[in-house]
Amino acid sequence: IPENLSKDEILVKLESIVNLKDSGAHYKEFNGLKEQLQTIIHQESADSKSKLSDDEAQHYAHPSTSKLNAILQIYREKQDAYHKGLELQQAENLKNRQAIIDRLKNLYTNSEAGTNLFKAIREIKEDWGNSGQVAKNEFKLLNNNYYFHLTQFYEMLDMNKEFLGQEYAHNLEKRQHIF
């Protein structure tokens, strides 16, 4: 944010941010410009009030204050709408991630014969990576849950390998006994 902007230039920039479709995402720039403008207005108001009598100074309002307040009101409404949209998106992403965890759980608990486990786990991992952000307060538990079930899946694969090895050894022993 350039420091040497005039009061009118700052107002124009604030209006342009407010008119953006995703104005809520530009809050840092907006707040920086707002603080600069408030500083300018405060300084100009103090200078103007010092030239007025006490009674007139009490009722003095800077000409740009009403415009700034109108811009701030519109910005607050747009920022609220932006955050509500973000919350809805995060709630949808949470449902998607929970469905992915359920698919992972079913993969190692109820996998049917003929299921390509490696293809299925690759799809699950890809879906997990492509699903969007969730709320911060949900993320840790959700992430731990996902990785717990992923570990369980890999442990199931290891046990299946051991079982197949034992089955193979048992079959070999029976064959040798027959001959």
mmCIF file with all atom_site columns, C-alpha atoms in Angstrom:
data_model
loop_
_atom_site.group_PDB
_atom_site.id
_atom_site.type_symbol
_atom_site.label_atom_id
_atom_site.label_alt_id
_atom_site.label_comp_id
_atom_site.label_asym_id
_atom_site.label_entity_id
_atom_site.label_seq_id
_atom_site.pdbx_PDB_ins_code
_atom_site.Cartn_x
_atom_site.Cartn_y
_atom_site.Cartn_z
_atom_site.occupancy
_atom_site.B_iso_or_equiv
_atom_site.pdbx_formal_charge
_atom_site.auth_seq_id
_atom_site.auth_comp_id
_atom_site.auth_asym_id
_atom_site.auth_atom_id
_atom_site.pdbx_PDB_model_num
ATOM 1   C CA . ILE A 1 1   ? 0.000   0.000   0.000  1.00 0.00 ? 1   ILE A CA 1
ATOM 2   C CA . PRO A 1 2   ? 1.624   3.245   -1.093 1.00 0.00 ? 2   PRO A CA 1
ATOM 3   C CA . GLU A 1 3   ? 1.947   5.720   1.762  1.00 0.00 ? 3   GLU A CA 1
ATOM 4   C CA . ASN A 1 4   ? 1.751   8.919   -0.298 1.00 0.00 ? 4   ASN A CA 1
ATOM 5   C CA . LEU A 1 5   ? -1.811  8.612   -1.595 1.00 0.00 ? 5   LEU A CA 1
ATOM 6   C CA . SER A 1 6   ? -4.174  11.540  -1.264 1.00 0.00 ? 6   SER A CA 1
ATOM 7   C CA . LYS A 1 7   ? -7.481  11.328  0.530  1.00 0.00 ? 7   LYS A CA 1
ATOM 8   C CA . ASP A 1 8   ? -9.410  11.167  -2.767 1.00 0.00 ? 8   ASP A CA 1
ATOM 9   C CA . GLU A 1 9   ? -7.113  8.476   -4.208 1.00 0.00 ? 9   GLU A CA 1
ATOM 10  C CA . ILE A 1 10  ? -7.611  6.349   -1.110 1.00 0.00 ? 10  ILE A CA 1
ATOM 11  C CA . LEU A 1 11  ? -11.387 6.742   -1.347 1.00 0.00 ? 11  LEU A CA 1
ATOM 12  C CA . VAL A 1 12  ? -11.288 5.659   -5.009 1.00 0.00 ? 12  VAL A CA 1
ATOM 13  C CA . LYS A 1 13  ? -9.148  2.606   -4.123 1.00 0.00 ? 13  LYS A CA 1
ATOM 14  C CA . LEU A 1 14  ? -11.482 1.689   -1.257 1.00 0.00 ? 14  LEU A CA 1
ATOM 15  C CA . GLU A 1 15  ? -14.484 1.934   -3.590 1.00 0.00 ? 15  GLU A CA 1
ATOM 16  C CA . SER A 1 16  ? -12.763 -0.240  -6.197 1.00 0.00 ? 16  SER A CA 1
ATOM 17  C CA . ILE A 1 17  ? -12.064 -2.925  -3.559 1.00 0.00 ? 17  ILE A CA 1
ATOM 18  C CA . VAL A 1 18  ? -15.662 -2.780  -2.334 1.00 0.00 ? 18  VAL A CA 1
ATOM 19  C CA . ASN A 1 19  ? -16.896 -3.208  -5.914 1.00 0.00 ? 19  ASN A CA 1
ATOM 20  C CA . LEU A 1 20  ? -14.852 -6.376  -6.444 1.00 0.00 ? 20  LEU A CA 1
ATOM 21  C CA . LYS A 1 21  ? -16.829 -9.622  -6.473 1.00 0.00 ? 21  LYS A CA 1
ATOM 22  C CA . ASP A 1 22  ? -14.601 -11.144 -3.779 1.00 0.00 ? 22  ASP A CA 1
ATOM 23  C CA . SER A 1 23  ? -13.968 -7.973  -1.798 1.00 0.00 ? 23  SER A CA 1
ATOM 24  C CA . GLY A 1 24  ? -13.892 -9.952  1.449  1.00 0.00 ? 24  GLY A CA 1
ATOM 25  C CA . ALA A 1 25  ? -10.671 -11.627 0.315  1.00 0.00 ? 25  ALA A CA 1
ATOM 26  C CA . HIS A 1 26  ? -8.886  -8.250  0.099  1.00 0.00 ? 26  HIS A CA 1
ATOM 27  C CA . TYR A 1 27  ? -9.309  -7.326  3.750  1.00 0.00 ? 27  TYR A CA 1
ATOM 28  C CA . LYS A 1 28  ? -5.626  -6.603  4.437  1.00 0.00 ? 28  LYS A CA 1
ATOM 29  C CA . GLU A 1 29  ? -5.351  -4.061  1.641  1.00 0.00 ? 29  GLU A CA 1
ATOM 30  C CA . PHE A 1 30  ? -8.742  -2.588  2.543  1.00 0.00 ? 30  PHE A CA 1
ATOM 31  C CA . ASN A 1 31  ? -7.870  -2.223  6.233  1.00 0.00 ? 31  ASN A CA 1
ATOM 32  C CA . GLY A 1 32  ? -4.491  -0.645  5.418  1.00 0.00 ? 32  GLY A CA 1
ATOM 33  C CA . LEU A 1 33  ? -6.113  1.943   3.166  1.00 0.00 ? 33  LEU A CA 1
ATOM 34  C CA . LYS A 1 34  ? -8.893  2.534   5.705  1.00 0.00 ? 34  LYS A CA 1
ATOM 35  C CA . GLU A 1 35  ? -6.357  3.228   8.459  1.00 0.00 ? 35  GLU A CA 1
ATOM 36  C CA . GLN A 1 36  ? -4.442  5.644   6.221  1.00 0.00 ? 36  GLN A CA 1
ATOM 37  C CA . LEU A 1 37  ? -7.656  7.508   5.380  1.00 0.00 ? 37  LEU A CA 1
ATOM 38  C CA . GLN A 1 38  ? -8.756  7.620   9.008  1.00 0.00 ? 38  GLN A CA 1
ATOM 39  C CA . THR A 1 39  ? -5.358  9.103   9.953  1.00 0.00 ? 39  THR A CA 1
ATOM 40  C CA . ILE A 1 40  ? -5.672  11.770  7.243  1.00 0.00 ? 40  ILE A CA 1
ATOM 41  C CA . ILE A 1 41  ? -9.254  12.587  8.277  1.00 0.00 ? 41  ILE A CA 1
ATOM 42  C CA . HIS A 1 42  ? -8.247  12.784  11.949 1.00 0.00 ? 42  HIS A CA 1
ATOM 43  C CA . GLN A 1 43  ? -5.358  15.147  11.178 1.00 0.00 ? 43  GLN A CA 1
ATOM 44  C CA . GLU A 1 44  ? -7.476  17.362  8.920  1.00 0.00 ? 44  GLU A CA 1
ATOM 45  C CA . SER A 1 45  ? -10.294 17.393  11.482 1.00 0.00 ? 45  SER A CA 1
ATOM 46  C CA . ALA A 1 46  ? -7.902  18.388  14.261 1.00 0.00 ? 46  ALA A CA 1
ATOM 47  C CA . ASP A 1 47  ? -6.530  21.230  12.096 1.00 0.00 ? 47  ASP A CA 1
ATOM 48  C CA . SER A 1 48  ? -10.021 22.423  11.194 1.00 0.00 ? 48  SER A CA 1
ATOM 49  C CA . LYS A 1 49  ? -11.317 22.183  14.764 1.00 0.00 ? 49  LYS A CA 1
ATOM 50  C CA . SER A 1 50  ? -8.410  24.243  16.061 1.00 0.00 ? 50  SER A CA 1
ATOM 51  C CA . LYS A 1 51  ? -9.578  27.146  13.847 1.00 0.00 ? 51  LYS A CA 1
ATOM 52  C CA . LEU A 1 52  ? -13.177 26.942  15.108 1.00 0.00 ? 52  LEU A CA 1
ATOM 53  C CA . SER A 1 53  ? -14.762 27.952  18.376 1.00 0.00 ? 53  SER A CA 1
ATOM 54  C CA . ASP A 1 54  ? -15.409 25.291  20.996 1.00 0.00 ? 54  ASP A CA 1
ATOM 55  C CA . ASP A 1 55  ? -19.132 25.082  20.201 1.00 0.00 ? 55  ASP A CA 1
ATOM 56  C CA . GLU A 1 56  ? -18.536 24.810  16.439 1.00 0.00 ? 56  GLU A CA 1
ATOM 57  C CA . ALA A 1 57  ? -15.720 22.288  16.940 1.00 0.00 ? 57  ALA A CA 1
ATOM 58  C CA . GLN A 1 58  ? -18.056 19.941  18.838 1.00 0.00 ? 58  GLN A CA 1
ATOM 59  C CA . HIS A 1 59  ? -20.440 19.740  15.876 1.00 0.00 ? 59  HIS A CA 1
ATOM 60  C CA . TYR A 1 60  ? -17.751 19.602  13.195 1.00 0.00 ? 60  TYR A CA 1
ATOM 61  C CA . ALA A 1 61  ? -17.782 16.562  10.898 1.00 0.00 ? 61  ALA A CA 1
ATOM 62  C CA . HIS A 1 62  ? -15.168 16.041  8.230  1.00 0.00 ? 62  HIS A CA 1
ATOM 63  C CA . PRO A 1 63  ? -16.693 16.003  4.719  1.00 0.00 ? 63  PRO A CA 1
ATOM 64  C CA . SER A 1 64  ? -15.136 12.605  3.864  1.00 0.00 ? 64  SER A CA 1
ATOM 65  C CA . THR A 1 65  ? -16.375 10.860  7.024  1.00 0.00 ? 65  THR A CA 1
ATOM 66  C CA . SER A 1 66  ? -19.858 10.117  5.667  1.00 0.00 ? 66  SER A CA 1
ATOM 67  C CA . LYS A 1 67  ? -18.454 8.692   2.418  1.00 0.00 ? 67  LYS A CA 1
ATOM 68  C CA . LEU A 1 68  ? -15.998 6.518   4.361  1.00 0.00 ? 68  LEU A CA 1
ATOM 69  C CA . ASN A 1 69  ? -18.790 5.270   6.641  1.00 0.00 ? 69  ASN A CA 1
ATOM 70  C CA . ALA A 1 70  ? -20.929 4.354   3.612  1.00 0.00 ? 70  ALA A CA 1
ATOM 71  C CA . ILE A 1 71  ? -18.021 2.443   2.047  1.00 0.00 ? 71  ILE A CA 1
ATOM 72  C CA . LEU A 1 72  ? -17.343 0.672   5.360  1.00 0.00 ? 72  LEU A CA 1
ATOM 73  C CA . GLN A 1 73  ? -20.994 -0.384  5.665  1.00 0.00 ? 73  GLN A CA 1
ATOM 74  C CA . ILE A 1 74  ? -21.050 -1.857  2.155  1.00 0.00 ? 74  ILE A CA 1
ATOM 75  C CA . TYR A 1 75  ? -17.709 -3.568  2.781  1.00 0.00 ? 75  TYR A CA 1
ATOM 76  C CA . ARG A 1 76  ? -18.930 -5.140  6.032  1.00 0.00 ? 76  ARG A CA 1
ATOM 77  C CA . GLU A 1 77  ? -21.998 -6.546  4.246  1.00 0.00 ? 77  GLU A CA 1
ATOM 78  C CA . LYS A 1 78  ? -19.856 -7.967  1.449  1.00 0.00 ? 78  LYS A CA 1
ATOM 79  C CA . GLN A 1 79  ? -17.329 -9.377  3.911  1.00 0.00 ? 79  GLN A CA 1
ATOM 80  C CA . ASP A 1 80  ? -20.121 -11.077 5.860  1.00 0.00 ? 80  ASP A CA 1
ATOM 81  C CA . ALA A 1 81  ? -21.456 -12.612 2.639  1.00 0.00 ? 81  ALA A CA 1
ATOM 82  C CA . TYR A 1 82  ? -17.922 -13.729 1.706  1.00 0.00 ? 82  TYR A CA 1
ATOM 83  C CA . HIS A 1 83  ? -17.423 -15.431 5.080  1.00 0.00 ? 83  HIS A CA 1
ATOM 84  C CA . LYS A 1 84  ? -20.837 -17.118 4.931  1.00 0.00 ? 84  LYS A CA 1
ATOM 85  C CA . GLY A 1 85  ? -19.964 -18.480 1.479  1.00 0.00 ? 85  GLY A CA 1
ATOM 86  C CA . LEU A 1 86  ? -16.618 -19.674 2.816  1.00 0.00 ? 86  LEU A CA 1
ATOM 87  C CA . GLU A 1 87  ? -18.342 -21.426 5.731  1.00 0.00 ? 87  GLU A CA 1
ATOM 88  C CA . LEU A 1 88  ? -20.787 -23.150 3.369  1.00 0.00 ? 88  LEU A CA 1
ATOM 89  C CA . GLN A 1 89  ? -17.921 -24.304 1.143  1.00 0.00 ? 89  GLN A CA 1
ATOM 90  C CA . GLN A 1 90  ? -16.001 -25.613 4.146  1.00 0.00 ? 90  GLN A CA 1
ATOM 91  C CA . ALA A 1 91  ? -19.087 -27.482 5.393  1.00 0.00 ? 91  ALA A CA 1
ATOM 92  C CA . GLU A 1 92  ? -19.441 -29.119 1.967  1.00 0.00 ? 92  GLU A CA 1
ATOM 93  C CA . ASN A 1 93  ? -15.742 -30.010 1.970  1.00 0.00 ? 93  ASN A CA 1
ATOM 94  C CA . LEU A 1 94  ? -16.142 -31.524 5.453  1.00 0.00 ? 94  LEU A CA 1
ATOM 95  C CA . LYS A 1 95  ? -18.940 -33.791 4.188  1.00 0.00 ? 95  LYS A CA 1
ATOM 96  C CA . ASN A 1 96  ? -16.782 -34.824 1.223  1.00 0.00 ? 96  ASN A CA 1
ATOM 97  C CA . ARG A 1 97  ? -13.810 -35.626 3.431  1.00 0.00 ? 97  ARG A CA 1
ATOM 98  C CA . GLN A 1 98  ? -15.966 -37.631 5.841  1.00 0.00 ? 98  GLN A CA 1
ATOM 99  C CA . ALA A 1 99  ? -17.328 -39.613 2.880  1.00 0.00 ? 99  ALA A CA 1
ATOM 100 C CA . ILE A 1 100 ? -13.739 -40.292 1.774  1.00 0.00 ? 100 ILE A CA 1
ATOM 101 C CA . ILE A 1 101 ? -12.898 -41.571 5.265  1.00 0.00 ? 101 ILE A CA 1
ATOM 102 C CA . ASP A 1 102 ? -15.952 -43.857 5.133  1.00 0.00 ? 102 ASP A CA 1
ATOM 103 C CA . ARG A 1 103 ? -14.807 -45.221 1.760  1.00 0.00 ? 103 ARG A CA 1
ATOM 104 C CA . LEU A 1 104 ? -11.360 -45.856 3.250  1.00 0.00 ? 104 LEU A CA 1
ATOM 105 C CA . LYS A 1 105 ? -12.903 -47.607 6.272  1.00 0.00 ? 105 LYS A CA 1
ATOM 106 C CA . ASN A 1 106 ? -15.025 -49.797 4.013  1.00 0.00 ? 106 ASN A CA 1
ATOM 107 C CA . LEU A 1 107 ? -12.029 -50.614 1.871  1.00 0.00 ? 107 LEU A CA 1
ATOM 108 C CA . TYR A 1 108 ? -10.246 -52.477 4.653  1.00 0.00 ? 108 TYR A CA 1
ATOM 109 C CA . THR A 1 109 ? -13.255 -53.750 6.600  1.00 0.00 ? 109 THR A CA 1
ATOM 110 C CA . ASN A 1 110 ? -15.694 -54.824 3.874  1.00 0.00 ? 110 ASN A CA 1
ATOM 111 C CA . SER A 1 111 ? -13.585 -55.169 0.753  1.00 0.00 ? 111 SER A CA 1
ATOM 112 C CA . GLU A 1 112 ? -15.088 -57.571 -1.738 1.00 0.00 ? 112 GLU A CA 1
ATOM 113 C CA . ALA A 1 113 ? -13.095 -60.204 -3.571 1.00 0.00 ? 113 ALA A CA 1
ATOM 114 C CA . GLY A 1 114 ? -11.836 -58.874 -6.870 1.00 0.00 ? 114 GLY A CA 1
ATOM 115 C CA . THR A 1 115 ? -11.537 -55.298 -5.626 1.00 0.00 ? 115 THR A CA 1
ATOM 116 C CA . ASN A 1 116 ? -8.366  -53.697 -6.877 1.00 0.00 ? 116 ASN A CA 1
ATOM 117 C CA . LEU A 1 117 ? -7.171  -52.338 -3.522 1.00 0.00 ? 117 LEU A CA 1
ATOM 118 C CA . PHE A 1 118 ? -4.255  -50.404 -4.970 1.00 0.00 ? 118 PHE A CA 1
ATOM 119 C CA . LYS A 1 119 ? -6.436  -48.605 -7.512 1.00 0.00 ? 119 LYS A CA 1
ATOM 120 C CA . ALA A 1 120 ? -9.051  -47.886 -4.841 1.00 0.00 ? 120 ALA A CA 1
ATOM 121 C CA . ILE A 1 121 ? -6.516  -46.501 -2.341 1.00 0.00 ? 121 ILE A CA 1
ATOM 122 C CA . ARG A 1 122 ? -4.936  -44.362 -5.071 1.00 0.00 ? 122 ARG A CA 1
ATOM 123 C CA . GLU A 1 123 ? -8.368  -42.895 -5.892 1.00 0.00 ? 123 GLU A CA 1
ATOM 124 C CA . ILE A 1 124 ? -9.077  -42.263 -2.221 1.00 0.00 ? 124 ILE A CA 1
ATOM 125 C CA . LYS A 1 125 ? -5.741  -40.511 -1.723 1.00 0.00 ? 125 LYS A CA 1
ATOM 126 C CA . GLU A 1 126 ? -6.298  -38.407 -4.852 1.00 0.00 ? 126 GLU A CA 1
ATOM 127 C CA . ASP A 1 127 ? -9.810  -37.440 -3.739 1.00 0.00 ? 127 ASP A CA 1
ATOM 128 C CA . TRP A 1 128 ? -8.470  -36.529 -0.281 1.00 0.00 ? 128 TRP A CA 1
ATOM 129 C CA . GLY A 1 129 ? -5.828  -34.279 -1.822 1.00 0.00 ? 129 GLY A CA 1
ATOM 130 C CA . ASN A 1 130 ? -8.332  -32.608 -4.155 1.00 0.00 ? 130 ASN A CA 1
ATOM 131 C CA . SER A 1 131 ? -11.015 -31.986 -1.559 1.00 0.00 ? 131 SER A CA 1
ATOM 132 C CA . GLY A 1 132 ? -10.971 -28.385 -0.368 1.00 0.00 ? 132 GLY A CA 1
ATOM 133 C CA . GLN A 1 133 ? -10.243 -26.792 2.965  1.00 0.00 ? 133 GLN A CA 1
ATOM 134 C CA . VAL A 1 134 ? -12.309 -27.393 6.060  1.00 0.00 ? 134 VAL A CA 1
ATOM 135 C CA . ALA A 1 135 ? -12.742 -25.228 9.135  1.00 0.00 ? 135 ALA A CA 1
ATOM 136 C CA . LYS A 1 136 ? -9.646  -25.087 11.333 1.00 0.00 ? 136 LYS A CA 1
ATOM 137 C CA . ASN A 1 137 ? -11.470 -26.481 14.359 1.00 0.00 ? 137 ASN A CA 1
ATOM 138 C CA . GLU A 1 138 ? -12.509 -29.571 12.329 1.00 0.00 ? 138 GLU A CA 1
ATOM 139 C CA . PHE A 1 139 ? -9.215  -30.171 10.539 1.00 0.00 ? 139 PHE A CA 1
ATOM 140 C CA . LYS A 1 140 ? -7.093  -31.829 13.227 1.00 0.00 ? 140 LYS A CA 1
ATOM 141 C CA . LEU A 1 141 ? -9.644  -34.473 14.190 1.00 0.00 ? 141 LEU A CA 1
ATOM 142 C CA . LEU A 1 142 ? -10.553 -35.127 10.567 1.00 0.00 ? 142 LEU A CA 1
ATOM 143 C CA . ASN A 1 143 ? -6.922  -35.436 9.501  1.00 0.00 ? 143 ASN A CA 1
ATOM 144 C CA . ASN A 1 144 ? -6.063  -37.736 12.422 1.00 0.00 ? 144 ASN A CA 1
ATOM 145 C CA . ASN A 1 145 ? -9.083  -39.879 11.589 1.00 0.00 ? 145 ASN A CA 1
ATOM 146 C CA . TYR A 1 146 ? -8.029  -40.167 7.941  1.00 0.00 ? 146 TYR A CA 1
ATOM 147 C CA . TYR A 1 147 ? -4.458  -41.131 8.759  1.00 0.00 ? 147 TYR A CA 1
ATOM 148 C CA . PHE A 1 148 ? -5.614  -43.606 11.427 1.00 0.00 ? 148 PHE A CA 1
ATOM 149 C CA . HIS A 1 149 ? -7.738  -45.438 8.861  1.00 0.00 ? 149 HIS A CA 1
ATOM 150 C CA . LEU A 1 150 ? -4.986  -45.213 6.256  1.00 0.00 ? 150 LEU A CA 1
ATOM 151 C CA . THR A 1 151 ? -2.614  -46.884 8.732  1.00 0.00 ? 151 THR A CA 1
ATOM 152 C CA . GLN A 1 152 ? -5.249  -49.519 9.469  1.00 0.00 ? 152 GLN A CA 1
ATOM 153 C CA . PHE A 1 153 ? -5.565  -50.197 5.739  1.00 0.00 ? 153 PHE A CA 1
ATOM 154 C CA . TYR A 1 154 ? -1.811  -50.687 5.358  1.00 0.00 ? 154 TYR A CA 1
ATOM 155 C CA . GLU A 1 155 ? -1.729  -52.960 8.418  1.00 0.00 ? 155 GLU A CA 1
ATOM 156 C CA . MET A 1 156 ? -4.531  -55.029 6.870  1.00 0.00 ? 156 MET A CA 1
ATOM 157 C CA . LEU A 1 157 ? -2.443  -55.342 3.697  1.00 0.00 ? 157 LEU A CA 1
ATOM 158 C CA . ASP A 1 158 ? 0.549   -56.526 5.729  1.00 0.00 ? 158 ASP A CA 1
ATOM 159 C CA . MET A 1 159 ? -1.596  -59.094 7.570  1.00 0.00 ? 159 MET A CA 1
ATOM 160 C CA . ASN A 1 160 ? -2.981  -60.331 4.236  1.00 0.00 ? 160 ASN A CA 1
ATOM 161 C CA . LYS A 1 161 ? 0.580   -60.810 2.977  1.00 0.00 ? 161 LYS A CA 1
ATOM 162 C CA . GLU A 1 162 ? 1.420   -62.848 6.097  1.00 0.00 ? 162 GLU A CA 1
ATOM 163 C CA . PHE A 1 163 ? -1.772  -64.876 5.715  1.00 0.00 ? 163 PHE A CA 1
ATOM 164 C CA . LEU A 1 164 ? -1.029  -65.562 2.049  1.00 0.00 ? 164 LEU A CA 1
ATOM 165 C CA . GLY A 1 165 ? 2.494   -66.666 2.983  1.00 0.00 ? 165 GLY A CA 1
ATOM 166 C CA . GLN A 1 166 ? 1.158   -69.045 5.652  1.00 0.00 ? 166 GLN A CA 1
ATOM 167 C CA . GLU A 1 167 ? -1.492  -70.384 3.276  1.00 0.00 ? 167 GLU A CA 1
ATOM 168 C CA . TYR A 1 168 ? 1.130   -70.977 0.602  1.00 0.00 ? 168 TYR A CA 1
ATOM 169 C CA . ALA A 1 169 ? 3.407   -72.812 3.089  1.00 0.00 ? 169 ALA A CA 1
ATOM 170 C CA . HIS A 1 170 ? 0.486   -74.945 4.301  1.00 0.00 ? 170 HIS A CA 1
ATOM 171 C CA . ASN A 1 171 ? -0.510  -75.856 0.723  1.00 0.00 ? 171 ASN A CA 1
ATOM 172 C CA . LEU A 1 172 ? 3.099   -76.707 -0.118 1.00 0.00 ? 172 LEU A CA 1
ATOM 173 C CA . GLU A 1 173 ? 3.291   -78.973 2.936  1.00 0.00 ? 173 GLU A CA 1
ATOM 174 C CA . LYS A 1 174 ? 0.084   -80.781 1.910  1.00 0.00 ? 174 LYS A CA 1
ATOM 175 C CA . ARG A 1 175 ? 1.376   -81.257 -1.636 1.00 0.00 ? 175 ARG A CA 1
ATOM 176 C CA . GLN A 1 176 ? 4.637   -82.676 -0.384 1.00 0.00 ? 176 GLN A CA 1
ATOM 177 C CA . HIS A 1 177 ? 2.745   -85.007 1.942  1.00 0.00 ? 177 HIS A CA 1
ATOM 178 C CA . ILE A 1 178 ? 0.672   -86.320 -0.989 1.00 0.00 ? 178 ILE A CA 1
ATOM 179 C CA . PHE A 1 179 ? 3.768   -87.134 -3.030 1.00 0.00 ? 179 PHE A CA 1
#
